[in-house]
Amino acid sequence: MNKSLKGLLAGCGVLALLGGGLAVLKLTAPETGEESSAAAEETVFPLWSVNSDSISRIDVKQPHGDTYAANRRMEETASTDMEGNPTTENIANYYLEGYEKLPMETVSIRLLATRSPEMTAVQRVEEDPADLAKYGLDEPVEVKFTVDDADPIEFMIGDPTPNSTYTYLQVKGDKAVYTVSTSALDPFLKPMYDYLGLTLKEEQAEDDDTIVKAVRIERSDLDYDFYFEYDPYFAEYTNGGAMALHVMKEPVECLLSADKSSGATHGLYGLTATEIVTPFPKEADLEKAGLGDDPFVRVTMKTDDGKTTVFKMGNSYETADGTKLRYGMLEGVDCIYGFSDENVVYATLKPEDITSKNIIDTYVWDIGDLNCKTADKELKFSGKGESQEDYVLTLNGESYGETDQIERFRQFYSFLLQMKAEDLVMEDVEPTGDVLCEVYVDRQNHLRDYDIKFYDAGNMKAYIEVNGKIRFRCRKSYVDALISNIEIFEDMDKAFAVTW
């Protein structure tokens, strides 16, 4: 019998914890008086007790599963004292041996040490069994605690008892079979992969001001790339936060929807897999998964700290339960993972999923110049100010500053903002026919301008050319309503068209 067990059995008068819970009395113990107290002492079976932080290593050997070891590492961790002041403390974390370079669930791994540093049996089932198989101890899960300044603690885990609340267990050096709380043994029964992490890159912290400068998504099933760029203009001129801080440059230059595009522009932050497939893959593993030189998806993210992050996705596959996943790897993490379309958008992304329908993003009181032209009418507005109350406006060189005139201008511009990119034009188009209508918008500070022309696209549609390139289609009925509103603008008695 080793030193740890000798010391414990000598001190059996001390009530030990049941794997973190209270000792349970034998069900057949007498119910009253001194007999009950005596029975309680007789049926408490302390097996071992150590401080969890003194466990330097845990070895686990599963007969039909994994064999692995976790080693202790004392790490300085940020904390706060009783008065809320920042401080640090040393925490014992555990890392799977040989897997230190991969993400791990360190909180879960710590349970290997903290769930059962103290163990008390609720029953001694048999002193010296001839048949270990009936307890599942002929092929047990073997566990070894290496403990500072003490002999190792080694024990064997068998089958659950019929009610499954308890599990059969033997301690090395003691032939008896005991029952202990099943929950105290759960961490040793899990497959090793449960302790490897699925989060490959942490979410961007609130105090992290790193900027994603550019993201390129290459996909083998498309004849174009997605390319997004950070636009500092939107960081300063948010216009109520409606627009993303990135714009799409490829395949079509346009604005992005703030609430729909984050998975494409920032999806590598918080990148989380569904399952672990192959740690430390060989070349053959990469080829089989479609993760060689020509993967199905390649995502390249550049940030303003000079770093480049690359993520690849390969072939799709089904898990045993029929879940459809796709193999993927993050550069610098030597493991193949499985990813779902719900967690990662790159494999199914379409431009229309993330683009904003808006074409003009300038706030009305930021406008410096607004020119609108049809075949028969031209309006040239020039304005300066910060609000409706102080905005100074001219129309075709003449003052246009009465209250009702300023409101007329605001209503007209509100209609312009309803110009929507209903369809993205992916192919190169050379417009034919005359320009139906033109709109030019420039900010007072000249940081953003839009030169927009409309052309007939057939099928009751119109092309929208922005800054010299056909990018979108819209309903031609909108252009008809816009032409009408331009031509009636100066007739205050006529209401603007608001439907089309």
GROMACS .gro file of C-alpha atoms in nm, residues 50-317:
model
  268
   50VAL     CA    1  -0.472   1.538  -0.232
   51ASN     CA    2  -0.475   1.904  -0.324
   52SER     CA    3  -0.571   1.924  -0.691
   53ASP     CA    4  -0.292   2.173  -0.762
   54SER     CA    5  -0.037   1.916  -0.643
   55ILE     CA    6  -0.134   1.681  -0.926
   56SER     CA    7   0.138   1.742  -1.183
   57ARG     CA    8   0.029   1.489  -1.442
   58ILE     CA    9  -0.271   1.275  -1.529
   59ASP     CA   10  -0.236   0.962  -1.743
   60VAL     CA   11  -0.549   0.805  -1.891
   61LYS     CA   12  -0.564   0.475  -2.076
   62GLN     CA   13  -0.898   0.368  -2.221
   63PRO     CA   14  -0.901   0.002  -2.331
   64HIS     CA   15  -1.113   0.066  -2.639
   65GLY     CA   16  -1.045   0.436  -2.678
   66ASP     CA   17  -0.768   0.687  -2.626
   67THR     CA   18  -0.446   0.691  -2.432
   68TYR     CA   19  -0.327   1.036  -2.336
   69ALA     CA   20  -0.160   1.244  -2.069
   70ALA     CA   21  -0.218   1.596  -1.938
   71ASN     CA   22   0.063   1.793  -1.778
   72ARG     CA   23   0.030   2.077  -1.528
   73ARG     CA   24   0.153   2.424  -1.614
   74MET     CA   25   0.136   2.700  -1.353
   75GLU     CA   26   0.027   3.016  -1.531
   76GLU     CA   27  -0.006   3.373  -1.414
   77THR     CA   28  -0.363   3.486  -1.469
   78ALA     CA   29  -0.519   3.830  -1.439
   79SER     CA   30  -0.760   3.863  -1.148
   80THR     CA   31  -0.896   4.116  -0.896
   81ASP     CA   32  -0.853   4.137  -0.522
   82MET     CA   33  -1.128   4.175  -0.260
   83GLU     CA   34  -1.142   4.549  -0.326
   84GLY     CA   35  -1.171   4.508  -0.701
   85ASN     CA   36  -0.813   4.608  -0.778
   86PRO     CA   37  -0.637   4.429  -1.064
   87THR     CA   38  -0.395   4.161  -0.956
   88THR     CA   39  -0.256   3.830  -1.076
   89GLU     CA   40  -0.263   3.477  -0.941
   90ASN     CA   41  -0.102   3.148  -1.036
   91ILE     CA   42  -0.348   2.897  -1.179
   92ALA     CA   43  -0.276   2.531  -1.249
   93ASN     CA   44  -0.376   2.464  -1.609
   94TYR     CA   45  -0.332   2.131  -1.783
   95TYR     CA   46  -0.231   2.064  -2.142
   96LEU     CA   47  -0.253   1.743  -2.342
   97GLU     CA   48   0.094   1.609  -2.400
   98GLY     CA   49   0.198   1.627  -2.763
   99TYR     CA   50  -0.092   1.859  -2.856
  100GLU     CA   51   0.035   2.179  -2.700
  101LYS     CA   52   0.036   2.364  -3.034
  102LEU     CA   53  -0.335   2.304  -3.092
  103PRO     CA   54  -0.627   2.491  -2.932
  104MET     CA   55  -0.743   2.320  -2.614
  105GLU     CA   56  -1.037   2.335  -2.376
  106THR     CA   57  -0.820   2.409  -2.074
  107VAL     CA   58  -1.120   2.456  -1.842
  108SER     CA   59  -1.245   2.108  -1.928
  109ILE     CA   60  -0.898   1.954  -1.904
  110ARG     CA   61  -0.859   2.093  -1.551
  111LEU     CA   62  -1.150   1.867  -1.449
  112LEU     CA   63  -0.915   1.572  -1.487
  113ALA     CA   64  -0.741   1.706  -1.177
  114THR     CA   65  -1.014   1.897  -0.996
  115ARG     CA   66  -1.314   1.662  -1.025
  116SER     CA   67  -1.169   1.385  -0.807
  117PRO     CA   68  -0.862   1.489  -0.604
  118GLU     CA   69  -1.052   1.346  -0.308
  119MET     CA   70  -1.240   1.020  -0.341
  120THR     CA   71  -1.464   0.837  -0.098
  121ALA     CA   72  -1.643   0.513  -0.183
  122VAL     CA   73  -2.003   0.462  -0.079
  123GLN     CA   74  -1.972   0.085  -0.065
  124ARG     CA   75  -1.710  -0.187  -0.056
  125VAL     CA   76  -1.873  -0.437  -0.290
  126GLU     CA   77  -1.631  -0.727  -0.269
  127GLU     CA   78  -1.302  -0.769  -0.084
  128ASP     CA   79  -1.115  -0.995  -0.325
  129PRO     CA   80  -1.326  -1.073  -0.632
  130ALA     CA   81  -1.238  -1.376  -0.841
  131ASP     CA   82  -1.430  -1.240  -1.141
  132LEU     CA   83  -1.346  -0.880  -1.230
  133ALA     CA   84  -1.540  -0.899  -1.556
  134LYS     CA   85  -1.876  -0.869  -1.379
  135TYR     CA   86  -1.765  -0.521  -1.265
  136GLY     CA   87  -1.611  -0.423  -1.598
  137LEU     CA   88  -1.272  -0.426  -1.430
  138ASP     CA   89  -1.117  -0.692  -1.652
  139GLU     CA   90  -1.064  -0.417  -1.914
  140PRO     CA   91  -1.079  -0.101  -1.705
  141VAL     CA   92  -1.004   0.261  -1.780
  142GLU     CA   93  -0.671   0.313  -1.607
  143VAL     CA   94  -0.586   0.648  -1.447
  144LYS     CA   95  -0.270   0.763  -1.279
  145PHE     CA   96  -0.220   1.086  -1.084
  146THR     CA   97   0.142   1.193  -1.046
  147VAL     CA   98   0.147   1.395  -0.722
  148ASP     CA   99   0.406   1.635  -0.582
  149ASP     CA  100   0.600   1.487  -0.286
  150ALA     CA  101   0.383   1.175  -0.268
  151ASP     CA  102   0.340   0.838  -0.428
  152PRO     CA  103   0.127   0.825  -0.743
  153ILE     CA  104  -0.243   0.754  -0.711
  154GLU     CA  105  -0.353   0.486  -0.955
  155PHE     CA  106  -0.704   0.352  -0.999
  156MET     CA  107  -0.911   0.147  -1.241
  157ILE     CA  108  -1.261   0.240  -1.355
  158GLY     CA  109  -1.511  -0.030  -1.439
  159ASP     CA  110  -1.878  -0.034  -1.542
  160PRO     CA  111  -2.159   0.175  -1.394
  161THR     CA  112  -2.374   0.002  -1.132
  162PRO     CA  113  -2.730  -0.091  -1.236
  163ASN     CA  114  -2.867   0.247  -1.128
  164SER     CA  115  -2.576   0.427  -1.311
  165THR     CA  116  -2.536   0.683  -1.031
  166TYR     CA  117  -2.233   0.492  -0.912
  167THR     CA  118  -1.946   0.317  -1.087
  168TYR     CA  119  -1.721   0.027  -0.985
  169LEU     CA  120  -1.363   0.118  -0.904
  170GLN     CA  121  -1.042  -0.040  -0.779
  171VAL     CA  122  -0.736   0.134  -0.637
  172LYS     CA  123  -0.392  -0.004  -0.716
  173GLY     CA  124  -0.262  -0.194  -0.418
  174ASP     CA  125  -0.612  -0.277  -0.291
  175LYS     CA  126  -0.794  -0.581  -0.434
  176ALA     CA  127  -1.136  -0.462  -0.313
  177VAL     CA  128  -1.401  -0.334  -0.551
  178TYR     CA  129  -1.577  -0.013  -0.448
  179THR     CA  130  -1.863   0.197  -0.582
  180VAL     CA  131  -1.803   0.569  -0.621
  181SER     CA  132  -1.994   0.858  -0.770
  182THR     CA  133  -2.008   0.828  -1.150
  183SER     CA  134  -1.988   1.205  -1.189
  184ALA     CA  135  -1.646   1.205  -1.022
  185LEU     CA  136  -1.515   0.978  -1.299
  186ASP     CA  137  -1.681   1.133  -1.605
  187PRO     CA  138  -1.372   1.331  -1.720
  188PHE     CA  139  -1.170   1.009  -1.761
  189LEU     CA  140  -1.436   0.844  -1.977
  190LYS     CA  141  -1.448   1.111  -2.246
  191PRO     CA  142  -1.259   1.076  -2.574
  192MET     CA  143  -0.941   1.281  -2.593
  193TYR     CA  144  -1.076   1.497  -2.879
  194ASP     CA  145  -1.332   1.640  -2.637
  195TYR     CA  146  -1.042   1.824  -2.474
  196LEU     CA  147  -0.911   1.979  -2.793
  197GLY     CA  148  -1.058   2.320  -2.868
  198LEU     CA  149  -1.287   2.402  -3.158
  199THR     CA  150  -1.227   2.778  -3.153
  200LEU     CA  151  -0.933   2.837  -3.384
  201LYS     CA  152  -0.915   3.216  -3.352
  202GLU     CA  153  -1.067   3.411  -3.066
  203GLU     CA  154  -1.336   3.673  -3.113
  204GLN     CA  155  -1.203   4.025  -3.145
  205ALA     CA  156  -1.207   4.179  -2.799
  206GLU     CA  157  -1.393   4.504  -2.741
  207ASP     CA  158  -1.071   4.685  -2.657
  208ASP     CA  159  -0.893   4.545  -2.964
  209ASP     CA  160  -0.879   4.822  -3.224
  210THR     CA  161  -0.709   4.611  -3.492
  211ILE     CA  162  -0.858   4.693  -3.831
  212VAL     CA  163  -0.931   4.433  -4.096
  213LYS     CA  164  -0.781   4.612  -4.395
  214ALA     CA  165  -0.878   4.367  -4.669
  215VAL     CA  166  -1.031   4.024  -4.720
  216ARG     CA  167  -1.013   3.814  -5.037
  217ILE     CA  168  -1.225   3.502  -5.081
  218GLU     CA  169  -1.127   3.271  -5.366
  219ARG     CA  170  -1.360   2.987  -5.456
  220SER     CA  171  -1.304   2.721  -5.719
  221ASP     CA  172  -1.671   2.706  -5.821
  222LEU     CA  173  -1.684   3.077  -5.913
  223ASP     CA  174  -1.519   3.270  -6.196
  224TYR     CA  175  -1.467   3.571  -5.972
  225ASP     CA  176  -1.328   3.652  -5.626
  226PHE     CA  177  -1.489   3.839  -5.342
  227TYR     CA  178  -1.270   4.127  -5.233
  228PHE     CA  179  -1.353   4.362  -4.947
  229GLU     CA  180  -1.165   4.672  -4.836
  230TYR     CA  181  -1.183   4.882  -4.524
  231ASP     CA  182  -1.306   5.233  -4.607
  232PRO     CA  183  -1.201   5.487  -4.341
  233TYR     CA  184  -1.467   5.723  -4.474
  234PHE     CA  185  -1.739   5.519  -4.305
  235ALA     CA  186  -1.553   5.514  -3.973
  236GLU     CA  187  -1.583   5.893  -3.959
  237TYR     CA  188  -1.911   5.941  -4.143
  238THR     CA  189  -2.131   5.661  -4.021
  239ASN     CA  190  -2.462   5.825  -4.115
  240GLY     CA  191  -2.633   5.659  -3.824
  241GLY     CA  192  -2.438   5.335  -3.850
  242ALA     CA  193  -2.636   5.201  -4.146
  243MET     CA  194  -2.333   5.108  -4.353
  244ALA     CA  195  -2.052   4.861  -4.293
  245LEU     CA  196  -1.699   4.994  -4.258
  246HIS     CA  197  -1.597   4.784  -4.557
  247VAL     CA  198  -1.698   4.801  -4.921
  248MET     CA  199  -1.702   4.529  -5.181
  249LYS     CA  200  -1.455   4.591  -5.464
  250GLU     CA  201  -1.501   4.257  -5.642
  251PRO     CA  202  -1.698   4.119  -5.817
  252VAL     CA  203  -1.897   4.445  -5.813
  253GLU     CA  204  -1.800   4.765  -5.639
  254CYS     CA  205  -2.080   4.845  -5.399
  255LEU     CA  206  -2.174   4.910  -5.037
  256LEU     CA  207  -2.215   4.629  -4.785
  257SER     CA  208  -2.497   4.563  -4.543
  258ALA     CA  209  -2.364   4.617  -4.191
  259ASP     CA  210  -2.576   4.342  -4.037
  260LYS     CA  211  -2.521   4.081  -4.310
  261SER     CA  212  -2.158   4.120  -4.415
  262SER     CA  213  -1.968   4.065  -4.090
  263GLY     CA  214  -1.939   3.690  -4.149
  264ALA     CA  215  -1.757   3.761  -4.476
  265THR     CA  216  -1.536   4.047  -4.358
  266HIS     CA  217  -1.468   3.937  -3.998
  267GLY     CA  218  -1.556   3.567  -4.005
  268LEU     CA  219  -1.203   3.456  -3.919
  269TYR     CA  220  -1.242   3.619  -3.578
  270GLY     CA  221  -1.415   3.368  -3.355
  271LEU     CA  222  -1.365   3.099  -3.621
  272THR     CA  223  -1.518   2.786  -3.469
  273ALA     CA  224  -1.525   2.432  -3.605
  274THR     CA  225  -1.793   2.171  -3.552
  275GLU     CA  226  -1.557   1.879  -3.498
  276ILE     CA  227  -1.192   1.774  -3.496
  277VAL     CA  228  -1.096   1.547  -3.784
  278THR     CA  229  -0.718   1.492  -3.805
  279PRO     CA  230  -0.456   1.652  -3.578
  280PHE     CA  231  -0.113   1.686  -3.740
  281PRO     CA  232  -0.225   1.566  -4.086
  282LYS     CA  233   0.011   1.408  -4.336
  283GLU     CA  234   0.027   1.509  -4.701
  284ALA     CA  235  -0.209   1.225  -4.791
  285ASP     CA  236  -0.461   1.349  -4.533
  286LEU     CA  237  -0.454   1.699  -4.684
  287GLU     CA  238  -0.505   1.568  -5.036
  288LYS     CA  239  -0.793   1.345  -4.928
  289ALA     CA  240  -0.959   1.642  -4.756
  290GLY     CA  241  -0.909   1.869  -5.058
  291LEU     CA  242  -0.676   2.096  -4.864
  292GLY     CA  243  -0.375   2.089  -5.093
  293ASP     CA  244  -0.255   2.369  -5.317
  294ASP     CA  245  -0.594   2.419  -5.485
  295PRO     CA  246  -0.861   2.410  -5.211
  296PHE     CA  247  -1.229   2.476  -5.269
  297VAL     CA  248  -1.206   2.798  -5.064
  298ARG     CA  249  -0.911   3.018  -4.971
  299VAL     CA  250  -0.969   3.320  -4.746
  300THR     CA  251  -0.691   3.574  -4.696
  301MET     CA  252  -0.738   3.843  -4.432
  302LYS     CA  253  -0.491   4.130  -4.387
  303THR     CA  254  -0.502   4.347  -4.077
  304ASP     CA  255  -0.341   4.680  -3.999
  305ASP     CA  256  -0.095   4.520  -3.755
  306GLY     CA  257   0.083   4.373  -4.057
  307LYS     CA  258  -0.051   4.020  -4.010
  308THR     CA  259  -0.198   3.795  -4.277
  309THR     CA  260  -0.438   3.514  -4.183
  310VAL     CA  261  -0.519   3.236  -4.430
  311PHE     CA  262  -0.805   2.987  -4.400
  312LYS     CA  263  -0.874   2.702  -4.642
  313MET     CA  264  -1.178   2.480  -4.695
  314GLY     CA  265  -1.173   2.158  -4.893
  315ASN     CA  266  -1.412   1.874  -4.971
  316SER     CA  267  -1.752   1.828  -4.811
  317TYR     CA  268  -1.840   1.514  -4.615
   0.00000   0.00000   0.00000
